[in-house]
Coordinates of C-alpha atoms and ligand atoms in Angstrom, one line a residue:
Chain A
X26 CA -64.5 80.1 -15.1
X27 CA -62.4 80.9 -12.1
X28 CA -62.7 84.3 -10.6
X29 CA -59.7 86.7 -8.7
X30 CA -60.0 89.4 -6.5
X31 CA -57.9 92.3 -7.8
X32 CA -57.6 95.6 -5.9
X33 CA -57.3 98.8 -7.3
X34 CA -57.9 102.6 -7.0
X35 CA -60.8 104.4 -8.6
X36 CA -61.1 107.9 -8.3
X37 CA -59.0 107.9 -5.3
X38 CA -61.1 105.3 -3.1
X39 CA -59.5 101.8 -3.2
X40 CA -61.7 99.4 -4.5
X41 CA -62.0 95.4 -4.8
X42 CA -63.6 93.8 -7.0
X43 CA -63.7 89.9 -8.1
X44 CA -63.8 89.3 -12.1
X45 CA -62.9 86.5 -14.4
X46 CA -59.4 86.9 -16.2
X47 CA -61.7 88.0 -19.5
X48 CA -63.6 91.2 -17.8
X49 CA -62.7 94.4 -19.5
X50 CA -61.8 97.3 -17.2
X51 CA -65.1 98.8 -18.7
X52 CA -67.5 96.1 -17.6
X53 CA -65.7 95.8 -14.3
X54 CA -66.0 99.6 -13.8
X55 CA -69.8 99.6 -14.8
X56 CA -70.8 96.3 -13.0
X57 CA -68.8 95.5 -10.2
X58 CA -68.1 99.6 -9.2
X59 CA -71.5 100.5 -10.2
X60 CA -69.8 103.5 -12.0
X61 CA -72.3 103.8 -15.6
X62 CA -70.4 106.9 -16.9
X63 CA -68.0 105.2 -18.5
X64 CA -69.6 103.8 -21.8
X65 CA -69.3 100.9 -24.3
X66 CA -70.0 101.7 -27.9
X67 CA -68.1 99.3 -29.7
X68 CA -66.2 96.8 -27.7
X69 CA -63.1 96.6 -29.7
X70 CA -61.0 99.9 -29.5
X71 CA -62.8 102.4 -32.1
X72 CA -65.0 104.5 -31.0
X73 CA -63.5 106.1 -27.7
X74 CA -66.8 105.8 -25.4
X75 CA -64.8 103.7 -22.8
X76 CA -61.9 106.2 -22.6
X77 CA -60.7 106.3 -18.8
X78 CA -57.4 107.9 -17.2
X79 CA -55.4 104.8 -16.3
X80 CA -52.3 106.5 -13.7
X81 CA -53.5 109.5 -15.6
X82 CA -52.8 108.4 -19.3
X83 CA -56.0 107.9 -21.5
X84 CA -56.8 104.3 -22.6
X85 CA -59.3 102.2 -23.8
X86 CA -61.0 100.3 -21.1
X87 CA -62.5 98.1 -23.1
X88 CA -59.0 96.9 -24.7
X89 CA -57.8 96.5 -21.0
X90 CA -58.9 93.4 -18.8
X91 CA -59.8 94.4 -15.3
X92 CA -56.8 92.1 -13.7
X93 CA -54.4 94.3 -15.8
X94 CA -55.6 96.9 -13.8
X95 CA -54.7 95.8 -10.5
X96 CA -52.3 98.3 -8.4
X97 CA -53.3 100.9 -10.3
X98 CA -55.0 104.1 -10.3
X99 CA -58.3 104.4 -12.1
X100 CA -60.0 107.9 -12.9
X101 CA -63.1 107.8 -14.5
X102 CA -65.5 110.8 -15.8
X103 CA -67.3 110.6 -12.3
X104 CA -63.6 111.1 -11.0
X105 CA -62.7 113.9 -12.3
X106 CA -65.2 116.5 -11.5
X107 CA -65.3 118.2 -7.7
X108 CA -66.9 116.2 -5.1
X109 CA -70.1 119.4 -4.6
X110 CA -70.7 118.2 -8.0
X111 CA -69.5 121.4 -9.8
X112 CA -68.5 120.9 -13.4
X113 CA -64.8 121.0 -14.2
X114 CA -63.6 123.5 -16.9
X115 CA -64.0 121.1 -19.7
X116 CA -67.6 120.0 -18.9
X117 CA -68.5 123.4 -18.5
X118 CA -66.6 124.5 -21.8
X119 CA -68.8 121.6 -23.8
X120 CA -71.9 122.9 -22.0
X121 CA -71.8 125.7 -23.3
X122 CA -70.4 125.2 -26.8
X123 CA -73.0 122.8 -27.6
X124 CA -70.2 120.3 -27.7
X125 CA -73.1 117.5 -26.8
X126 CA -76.6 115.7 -27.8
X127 CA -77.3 112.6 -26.6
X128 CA -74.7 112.8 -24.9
X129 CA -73.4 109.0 -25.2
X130 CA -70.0 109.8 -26.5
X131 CA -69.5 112.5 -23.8
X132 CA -67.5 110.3 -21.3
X133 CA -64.8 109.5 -23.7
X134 CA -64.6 113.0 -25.1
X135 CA -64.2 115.0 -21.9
X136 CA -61.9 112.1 -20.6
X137 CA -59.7 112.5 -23.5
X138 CA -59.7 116.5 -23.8
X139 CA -59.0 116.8 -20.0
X140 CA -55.5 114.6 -20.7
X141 CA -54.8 116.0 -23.7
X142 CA -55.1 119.3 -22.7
X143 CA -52.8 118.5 -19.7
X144 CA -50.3 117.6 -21.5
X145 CA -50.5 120.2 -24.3
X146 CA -52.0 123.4 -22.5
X147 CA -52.3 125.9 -26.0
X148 CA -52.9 123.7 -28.5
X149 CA -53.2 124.2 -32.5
X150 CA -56.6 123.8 -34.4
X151 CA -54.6 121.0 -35.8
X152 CA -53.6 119.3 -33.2
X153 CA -57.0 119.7 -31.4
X154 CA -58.5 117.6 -33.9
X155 CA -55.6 115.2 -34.1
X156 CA -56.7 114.4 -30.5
X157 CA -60.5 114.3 -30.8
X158 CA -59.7 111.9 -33.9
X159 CA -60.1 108.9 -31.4
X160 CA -63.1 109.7 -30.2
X161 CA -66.8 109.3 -32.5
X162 CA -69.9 111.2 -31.9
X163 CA -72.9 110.2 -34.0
X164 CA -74.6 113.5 -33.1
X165 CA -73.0 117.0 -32.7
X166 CA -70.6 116.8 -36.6
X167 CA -67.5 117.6 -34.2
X168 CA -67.9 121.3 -34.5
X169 CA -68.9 122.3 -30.6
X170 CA -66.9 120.1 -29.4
X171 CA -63.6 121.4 -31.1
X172 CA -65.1 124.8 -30.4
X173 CA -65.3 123.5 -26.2
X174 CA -61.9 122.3 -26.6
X175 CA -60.4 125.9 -27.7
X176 CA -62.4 127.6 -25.1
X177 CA -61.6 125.1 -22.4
X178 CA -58.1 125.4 -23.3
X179 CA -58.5 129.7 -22.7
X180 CA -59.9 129.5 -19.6
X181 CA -57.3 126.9 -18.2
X182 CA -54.4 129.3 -19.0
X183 CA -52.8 130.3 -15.6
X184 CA -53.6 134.2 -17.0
X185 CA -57.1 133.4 -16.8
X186 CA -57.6 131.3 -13.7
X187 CA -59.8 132.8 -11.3
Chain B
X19 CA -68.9 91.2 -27.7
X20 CA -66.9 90.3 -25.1
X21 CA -63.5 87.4 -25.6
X22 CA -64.3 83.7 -25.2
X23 CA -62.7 82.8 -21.6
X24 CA -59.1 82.5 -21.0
X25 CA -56.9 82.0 -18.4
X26 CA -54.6 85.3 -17.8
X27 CA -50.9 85.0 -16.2
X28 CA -49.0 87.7 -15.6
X29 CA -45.0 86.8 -15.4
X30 CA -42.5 89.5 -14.0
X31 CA -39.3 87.8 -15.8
X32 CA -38.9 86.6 -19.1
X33 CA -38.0 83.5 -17.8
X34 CA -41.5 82.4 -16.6
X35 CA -42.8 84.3 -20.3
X36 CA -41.1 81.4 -22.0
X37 CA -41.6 78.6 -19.7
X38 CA -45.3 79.4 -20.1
X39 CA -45.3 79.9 -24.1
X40 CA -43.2 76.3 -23.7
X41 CA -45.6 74.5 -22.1
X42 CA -48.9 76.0 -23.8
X43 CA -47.8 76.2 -27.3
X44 CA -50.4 77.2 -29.2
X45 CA -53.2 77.4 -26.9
X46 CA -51.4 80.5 -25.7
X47 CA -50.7 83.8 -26.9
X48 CA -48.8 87.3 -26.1
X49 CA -50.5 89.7 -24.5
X50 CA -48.5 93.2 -24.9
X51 CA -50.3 96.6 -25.9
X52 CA -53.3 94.6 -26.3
X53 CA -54.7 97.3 -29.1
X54 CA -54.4 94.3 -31.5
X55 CA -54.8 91.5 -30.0
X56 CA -58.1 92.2 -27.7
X57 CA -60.1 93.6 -30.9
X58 CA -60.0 90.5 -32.3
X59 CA -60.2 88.6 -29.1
X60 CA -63.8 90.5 -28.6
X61 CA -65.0 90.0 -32.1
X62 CA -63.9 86.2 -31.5
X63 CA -61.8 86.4 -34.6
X64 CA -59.4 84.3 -32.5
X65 CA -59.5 82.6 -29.0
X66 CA -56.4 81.2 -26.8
X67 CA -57.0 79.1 -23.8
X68 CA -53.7 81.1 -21.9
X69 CA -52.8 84.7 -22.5
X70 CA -49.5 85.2 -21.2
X71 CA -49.5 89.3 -20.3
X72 CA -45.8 90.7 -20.8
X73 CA -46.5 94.0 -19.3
X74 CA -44.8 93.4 -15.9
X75 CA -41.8 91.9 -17.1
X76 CA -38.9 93.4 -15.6
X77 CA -36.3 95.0 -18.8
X78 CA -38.6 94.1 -21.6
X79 CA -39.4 97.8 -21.7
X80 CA -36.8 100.7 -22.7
X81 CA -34.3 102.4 -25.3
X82 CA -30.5 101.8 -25.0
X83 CA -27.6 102.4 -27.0
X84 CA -25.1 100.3 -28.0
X85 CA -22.4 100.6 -30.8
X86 CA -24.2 101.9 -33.9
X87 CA -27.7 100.3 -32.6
X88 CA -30.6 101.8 -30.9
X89 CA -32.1 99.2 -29.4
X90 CA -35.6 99.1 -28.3
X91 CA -37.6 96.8 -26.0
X92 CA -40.5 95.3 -26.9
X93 CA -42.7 96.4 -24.5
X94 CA -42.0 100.2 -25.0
X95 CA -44.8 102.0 -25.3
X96 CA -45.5 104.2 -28.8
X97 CA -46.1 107.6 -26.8
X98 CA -43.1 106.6 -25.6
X99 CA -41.0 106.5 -29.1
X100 CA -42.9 109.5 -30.1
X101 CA -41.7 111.5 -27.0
X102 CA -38.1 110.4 -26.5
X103 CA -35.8 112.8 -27.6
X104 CA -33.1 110.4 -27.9
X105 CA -35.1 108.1 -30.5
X106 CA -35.9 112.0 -32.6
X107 CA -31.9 111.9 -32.8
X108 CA -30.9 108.7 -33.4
X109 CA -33.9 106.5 -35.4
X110 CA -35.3 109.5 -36.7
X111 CA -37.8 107.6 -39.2
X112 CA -39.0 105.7 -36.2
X113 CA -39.7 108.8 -34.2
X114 CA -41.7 110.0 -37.1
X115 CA -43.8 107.1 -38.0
X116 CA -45.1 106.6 -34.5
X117 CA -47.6 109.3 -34.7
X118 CA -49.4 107.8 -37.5
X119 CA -50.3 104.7 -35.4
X120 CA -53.8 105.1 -34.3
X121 CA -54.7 107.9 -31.7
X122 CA -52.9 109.1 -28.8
X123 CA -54.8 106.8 -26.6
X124 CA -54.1 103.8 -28.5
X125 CA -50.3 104.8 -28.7
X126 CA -50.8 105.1 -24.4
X127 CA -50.8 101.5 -24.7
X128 CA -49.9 100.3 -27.8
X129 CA -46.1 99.0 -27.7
X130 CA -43.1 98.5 -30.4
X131 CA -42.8 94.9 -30.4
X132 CA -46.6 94.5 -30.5
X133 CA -46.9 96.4 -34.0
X134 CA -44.0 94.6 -35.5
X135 CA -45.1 91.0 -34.1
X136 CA -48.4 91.6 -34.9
X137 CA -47.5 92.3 -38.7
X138 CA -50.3 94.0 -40.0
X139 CA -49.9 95.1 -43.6
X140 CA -50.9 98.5 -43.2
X141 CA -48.9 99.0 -39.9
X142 CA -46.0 101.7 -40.4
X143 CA -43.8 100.4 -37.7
X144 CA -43.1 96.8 -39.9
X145 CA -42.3 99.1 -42.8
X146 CA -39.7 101.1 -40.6
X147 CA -37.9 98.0 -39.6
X148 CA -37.6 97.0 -43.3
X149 CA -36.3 100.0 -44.2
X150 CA -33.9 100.7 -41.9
X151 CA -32.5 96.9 -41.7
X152 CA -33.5 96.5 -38.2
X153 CA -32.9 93.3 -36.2
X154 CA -35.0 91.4 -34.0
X155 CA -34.2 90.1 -31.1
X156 CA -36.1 86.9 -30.1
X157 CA -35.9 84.4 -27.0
X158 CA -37.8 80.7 -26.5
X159 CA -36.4 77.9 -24.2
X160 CA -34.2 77.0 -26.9
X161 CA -32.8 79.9 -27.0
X162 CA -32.1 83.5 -28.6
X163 CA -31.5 84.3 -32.3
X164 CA -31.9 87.2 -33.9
X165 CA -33.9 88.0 -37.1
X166 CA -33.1 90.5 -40.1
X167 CA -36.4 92.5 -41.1
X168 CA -36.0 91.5 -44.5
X169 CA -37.0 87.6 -43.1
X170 CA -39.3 88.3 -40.5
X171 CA -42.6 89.2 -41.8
X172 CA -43.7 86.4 -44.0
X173 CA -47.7 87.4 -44.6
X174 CA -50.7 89.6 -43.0
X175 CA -50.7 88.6 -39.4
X176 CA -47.5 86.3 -39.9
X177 CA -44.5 86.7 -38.8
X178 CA -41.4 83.6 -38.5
X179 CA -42.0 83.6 -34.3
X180 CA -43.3 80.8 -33.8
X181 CA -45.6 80.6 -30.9
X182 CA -43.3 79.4 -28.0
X183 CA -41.1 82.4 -28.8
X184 CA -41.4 86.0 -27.8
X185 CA -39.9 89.0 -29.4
X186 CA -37.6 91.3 -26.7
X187 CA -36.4 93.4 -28.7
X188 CA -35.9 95.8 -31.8
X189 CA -32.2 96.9 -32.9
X190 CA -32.4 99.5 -35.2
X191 CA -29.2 101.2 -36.7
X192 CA -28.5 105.3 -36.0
X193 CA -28.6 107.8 -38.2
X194 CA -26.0 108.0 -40.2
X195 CA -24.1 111.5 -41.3
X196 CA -26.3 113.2 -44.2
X197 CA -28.7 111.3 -44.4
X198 CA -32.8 111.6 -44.6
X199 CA -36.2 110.2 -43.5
X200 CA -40.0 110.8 -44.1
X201 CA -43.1 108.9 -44.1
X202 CA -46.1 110.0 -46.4
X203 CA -49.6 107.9 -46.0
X204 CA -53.1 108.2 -47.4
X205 CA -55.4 106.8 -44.6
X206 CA -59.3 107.6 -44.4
X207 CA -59.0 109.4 -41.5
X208 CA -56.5 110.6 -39.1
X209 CA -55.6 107.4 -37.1
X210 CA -57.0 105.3 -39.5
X211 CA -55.1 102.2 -40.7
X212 CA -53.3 103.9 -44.3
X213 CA -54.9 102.4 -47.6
X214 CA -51.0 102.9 -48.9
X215 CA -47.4 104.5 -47.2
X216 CA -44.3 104.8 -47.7
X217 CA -41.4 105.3 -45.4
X218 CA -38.1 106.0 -46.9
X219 CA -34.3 106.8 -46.1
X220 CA -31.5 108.2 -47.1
X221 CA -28.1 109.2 -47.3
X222 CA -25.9 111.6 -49.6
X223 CA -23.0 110.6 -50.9
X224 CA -20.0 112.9 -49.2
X225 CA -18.9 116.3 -51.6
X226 CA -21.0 117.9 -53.7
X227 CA -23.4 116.3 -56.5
X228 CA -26.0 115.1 -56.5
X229 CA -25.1 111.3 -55.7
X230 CA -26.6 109.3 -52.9
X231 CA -24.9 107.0 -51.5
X232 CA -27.9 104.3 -49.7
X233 CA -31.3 104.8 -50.8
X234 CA -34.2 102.2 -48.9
X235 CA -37.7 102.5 -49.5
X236 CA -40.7 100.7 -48.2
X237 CA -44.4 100.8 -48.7
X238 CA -46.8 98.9 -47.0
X239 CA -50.9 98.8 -47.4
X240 CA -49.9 97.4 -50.8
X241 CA -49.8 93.5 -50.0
X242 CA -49.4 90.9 -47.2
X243 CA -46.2 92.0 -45.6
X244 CA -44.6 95.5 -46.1
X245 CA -42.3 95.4 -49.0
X246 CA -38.9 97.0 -50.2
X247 CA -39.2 98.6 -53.4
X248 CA -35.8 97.2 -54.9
X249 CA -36.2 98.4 -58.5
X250 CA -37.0 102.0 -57.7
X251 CA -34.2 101.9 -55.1
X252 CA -31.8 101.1 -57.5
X253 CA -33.1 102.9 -60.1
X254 CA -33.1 106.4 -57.7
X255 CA -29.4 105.5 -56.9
X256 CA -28.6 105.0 -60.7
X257 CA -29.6 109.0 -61.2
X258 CA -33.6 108.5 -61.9
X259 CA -35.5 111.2 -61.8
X260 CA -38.2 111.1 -59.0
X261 CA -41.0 110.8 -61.6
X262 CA -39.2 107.3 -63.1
X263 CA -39.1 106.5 -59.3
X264 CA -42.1 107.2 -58.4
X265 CA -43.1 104.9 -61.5
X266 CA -41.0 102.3 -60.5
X267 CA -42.0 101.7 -57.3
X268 CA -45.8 101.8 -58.2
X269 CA -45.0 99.1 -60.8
X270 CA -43.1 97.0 -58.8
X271 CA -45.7 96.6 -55.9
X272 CA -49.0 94.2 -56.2
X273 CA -52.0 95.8 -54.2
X274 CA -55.1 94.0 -53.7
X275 CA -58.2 95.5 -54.5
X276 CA -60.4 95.7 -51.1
X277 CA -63.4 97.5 -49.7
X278 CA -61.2 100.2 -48.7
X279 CA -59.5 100.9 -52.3
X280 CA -58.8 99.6 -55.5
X281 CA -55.5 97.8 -57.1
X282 CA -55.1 100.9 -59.3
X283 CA -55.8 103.7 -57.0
X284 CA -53.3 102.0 -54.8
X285 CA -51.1 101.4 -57.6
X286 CA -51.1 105.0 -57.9
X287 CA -51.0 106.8 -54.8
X288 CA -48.0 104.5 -53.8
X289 CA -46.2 106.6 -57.1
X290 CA -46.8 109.6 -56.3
X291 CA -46.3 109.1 -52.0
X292 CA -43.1 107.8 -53.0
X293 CA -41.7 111.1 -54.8
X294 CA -43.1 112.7 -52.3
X295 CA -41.3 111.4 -49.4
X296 CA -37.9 111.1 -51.9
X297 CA -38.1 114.5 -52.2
X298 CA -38.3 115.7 -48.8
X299 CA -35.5 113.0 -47.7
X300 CA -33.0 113.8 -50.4
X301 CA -33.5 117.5 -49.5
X302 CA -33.1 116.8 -45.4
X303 CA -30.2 114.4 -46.1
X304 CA -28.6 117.5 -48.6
X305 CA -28.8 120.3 -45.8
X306 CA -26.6 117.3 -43.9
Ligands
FAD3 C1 -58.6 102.2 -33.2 C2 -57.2 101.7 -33.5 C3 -56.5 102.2 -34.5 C4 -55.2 101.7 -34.8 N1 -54.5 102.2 -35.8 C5 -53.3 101.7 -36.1 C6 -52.5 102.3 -37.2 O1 -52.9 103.2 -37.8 N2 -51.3 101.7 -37.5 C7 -50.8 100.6 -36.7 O2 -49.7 100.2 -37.0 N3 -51.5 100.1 -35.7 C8 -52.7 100.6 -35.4 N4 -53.5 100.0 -34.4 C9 -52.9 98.9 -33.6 C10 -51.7 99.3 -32.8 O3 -52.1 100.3 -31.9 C11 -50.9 98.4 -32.0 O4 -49.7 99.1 -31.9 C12 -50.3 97.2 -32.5 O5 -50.9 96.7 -33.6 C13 -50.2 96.1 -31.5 O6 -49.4 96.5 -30.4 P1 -49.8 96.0 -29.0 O7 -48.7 96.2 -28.1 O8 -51.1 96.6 -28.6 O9 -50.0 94.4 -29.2 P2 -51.1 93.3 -28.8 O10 -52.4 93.7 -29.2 O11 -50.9 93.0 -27.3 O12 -50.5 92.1 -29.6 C14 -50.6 92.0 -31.0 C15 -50.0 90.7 -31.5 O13 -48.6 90.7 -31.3 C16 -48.2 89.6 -30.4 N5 -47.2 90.1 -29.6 C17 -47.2 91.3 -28.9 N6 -46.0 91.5 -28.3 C18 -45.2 90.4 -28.6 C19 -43.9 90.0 -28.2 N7 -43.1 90.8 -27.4 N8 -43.4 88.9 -28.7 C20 -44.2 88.1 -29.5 N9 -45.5 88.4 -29.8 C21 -46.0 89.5 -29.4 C22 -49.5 89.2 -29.7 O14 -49.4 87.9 -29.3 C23 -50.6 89.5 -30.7 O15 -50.6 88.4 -31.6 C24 -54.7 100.6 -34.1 C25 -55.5 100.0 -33.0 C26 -56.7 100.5 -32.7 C27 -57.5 99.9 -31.6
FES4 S1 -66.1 100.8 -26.4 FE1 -64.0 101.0 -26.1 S2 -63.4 102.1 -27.8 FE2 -65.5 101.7 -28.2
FES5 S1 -73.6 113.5 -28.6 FE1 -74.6 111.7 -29.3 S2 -72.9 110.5 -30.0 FE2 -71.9 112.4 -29.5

């Protein structure tokens, strides 16, 4: 099968990378970039593993083929933490609220939280788990990681910035 | 798994989108939202030689006005219908009903005329168009012609496009004066596809009484294509209590019994969702 060479942006550092029309963002991301954070549970759209920020909007990467992505900008969960290495406020918050075992679904989660709580900074038990709905964890039964989302979403209030 | 090799183009006018679904017929297929399509690409429930990607095509995206019509383009983007303030206004139903599709990263990408081509019975945005008489706009090299609702869905996963046509659009009417919308659906879980919903509409009669003047209902889940509950329609606008509604509808419909849920609990639910959503439409519609 023929192969392009598609340019794109991935946590900020323009990247090329040559896949056939059929790679997924997620395989080109974890082959090609050599960037393993990003995982693949299911392969078809349910489980929320291969969550990514494409031009900062959450999406499936594996429902994405990597030549879709081209000219765009790419932030995955190595992206979006300083570059010393330091946790961001959402890593920290799921850290500490237990919000993680095995940590396989982890990626997704903390992808997902970090957009939703940029878009919706005080958000409703509700709607916390409305948004953690696309996400599945085999491990933790949810209850840390709504708990990390709530204190995440404290400490990001500009009251509380330090 | 990963989808059986195809060859991706990626048009930026409509006019290449046609010439392309002209000359591949059948070995090729849409690619909008891709929420639908690449699932069943990856579990190789399907495979197309060509995938012709419509997400770069200039105007095929967007919400516009025009006499008594909202009309939306195909490729807009569910987060996008959800947010618009203009679609809360004027296709109130359709603002609601978004939110129930999937989660907010699937709506990221998922788009309008994805979910309505892609005809899945348990999709809400199908139903919407039923209900609401919407029209749909579709082009091919031979030409455009527009669709009523009512004869475009014709069985799970089937719709009258045939496959060197593309849908561009979505024309749905604006609100009228009094009138009312809600949406009630069981589903698993949040996001889930609904085992059974209902979307309804309508619109009081002008003075006082209790008379309504249009009454639509539609429920999908229940069968192959979403379906228009006729009987209970007319029945409601007759002067039926909600209850005799509620049992008309139910009776009316013919749910298949699956993994998911039975016939009869179907059957069921699809009563009592219906009087649900009557009652908090007639009551919206009322306050005017
Ligand atoms: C986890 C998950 C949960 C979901 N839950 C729901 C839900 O609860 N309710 C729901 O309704 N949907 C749900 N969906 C699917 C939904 O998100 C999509 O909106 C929709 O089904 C397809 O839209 P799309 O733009 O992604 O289309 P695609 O997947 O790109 O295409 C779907 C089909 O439509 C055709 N098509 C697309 N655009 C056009 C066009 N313009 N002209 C002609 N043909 C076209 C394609 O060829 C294909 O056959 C879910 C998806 C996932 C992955
Ligand atoms: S791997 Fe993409 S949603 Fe499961
Ligand atoms: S921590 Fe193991 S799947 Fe979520």
């Amino acid at each position: 099968m023929a192969e392009r060479t598609i340019e794109l942006t991935v946590n900020g550092e323009a990247r090329t990378v040559v896949v056939e029309d059929r790679t997924t963002l997620a395989d080109a991301l974890r082959e090609q970039c050599h960037l393993t954070g990003t995982h693949l549970g299911c392969e078809h759209g349910v489980c929320g593993a291969c969550t990514v920020l494409l031009d900062g909007e959450a999406v499936r990467s594996c429902l994405l083929f990597a030549v879709q992505a081209a000219g765009s900008e790419v932030t995955t969960i190595e992206g979006l933490s300083p570059a010393d290495g330091s946790l961001t406020t959402v890593q920290e918050a799921f850290r500490e609220c237990h919000g993680l075992q095995c940590g396989f679904c982890t990626p997704g989660f903390v992808v997902s939280v970090t957009a939703f709580l940029a878009e919706n900074p005080t958000p409703t038990d509700e709607e916390i788990r409305e948004a953690l709905s696309g996400n599945l964890c085999r491990c933790t039964g949810y209850q840390g990681i709504i708990k990390a989302v709530r204190l995440a979403a404290e400490r990001l209030q500009p009251a509380n910035a330090t | 798994m990963k989808p059986a090799p195809f060859e991706w183009h990626g048009p930026e006018r409509l006019e290449e989108v046609l010439a392309l679904l002209a000359e591949y017929g059948d070995d090729a297929k849409v690619l909008a939202g891709g929420q639908s399509l690449v699932p069943m690409l990856a579990l190789r429930l399907t495979r197309f030689d060509h995938l012709v990607d419509v997400n770069r095509v200039e105007g095929l995206a967007g919400i516009s006005r025009l006499d008594g019509w909202l009309r939306v383009g195909a490729t807009t983007r569910h987060r996008v219908l959800e947010r618009d303030p203009q679609v809360h206004e004027a296709v109130p139903l359709l603002a609601r009903a978004t939110p129930h599709v999937g989660h907010f990263q699937i709506r990221n990408r998922g788009t309008l005329g994805g979910a309505v081509a892609h005809a899945d019975p348990a999709a809400e945005h199908p139903a919407v168009a039923l209900a609401l008489d919407a029209v749909m706009e579709v082009s091919s090299v031979r030409g455009a012609r527009e669709v009523a609702a009512r004869d475009f869905f014709e069985g799970t996963w089937a719709t009258v496009l045939s496959p060197d046509e593309v849908l561009t659009g979505v024309r749905f009417p604006i609100r009228a004066e009094r009138s009312g919308f809600a949406v009630e659906e069981v589903a698993r879980r949040h996001g889930d596809f609904a085992l059974v919903g209902v979307v309804c509409a309508v619109t009081a009669g002008a003075g006082a009484g209790d008379r309504l003047d249009r009454a639509a209902l539609a429920l999908f889940g229940v069968g192959g294509t979403p379906v228009r509950a006729t009987t209970a329609e007319r029945a409601l606008l007759e002067g039926a209590s909600l209850e005799e509604v509620g049992m008309a509808a139910a009776n009316e419909i013919d749910p298949v019994d699956d993994l998911h849920a039975s016939a009869r609990y179907r059957r069921k639910v699809a009563g009592v969702l219906v009087q649900r959503a009557l009652g908090r439409a007639i009551e919206e519609a009322r306050r005017g």
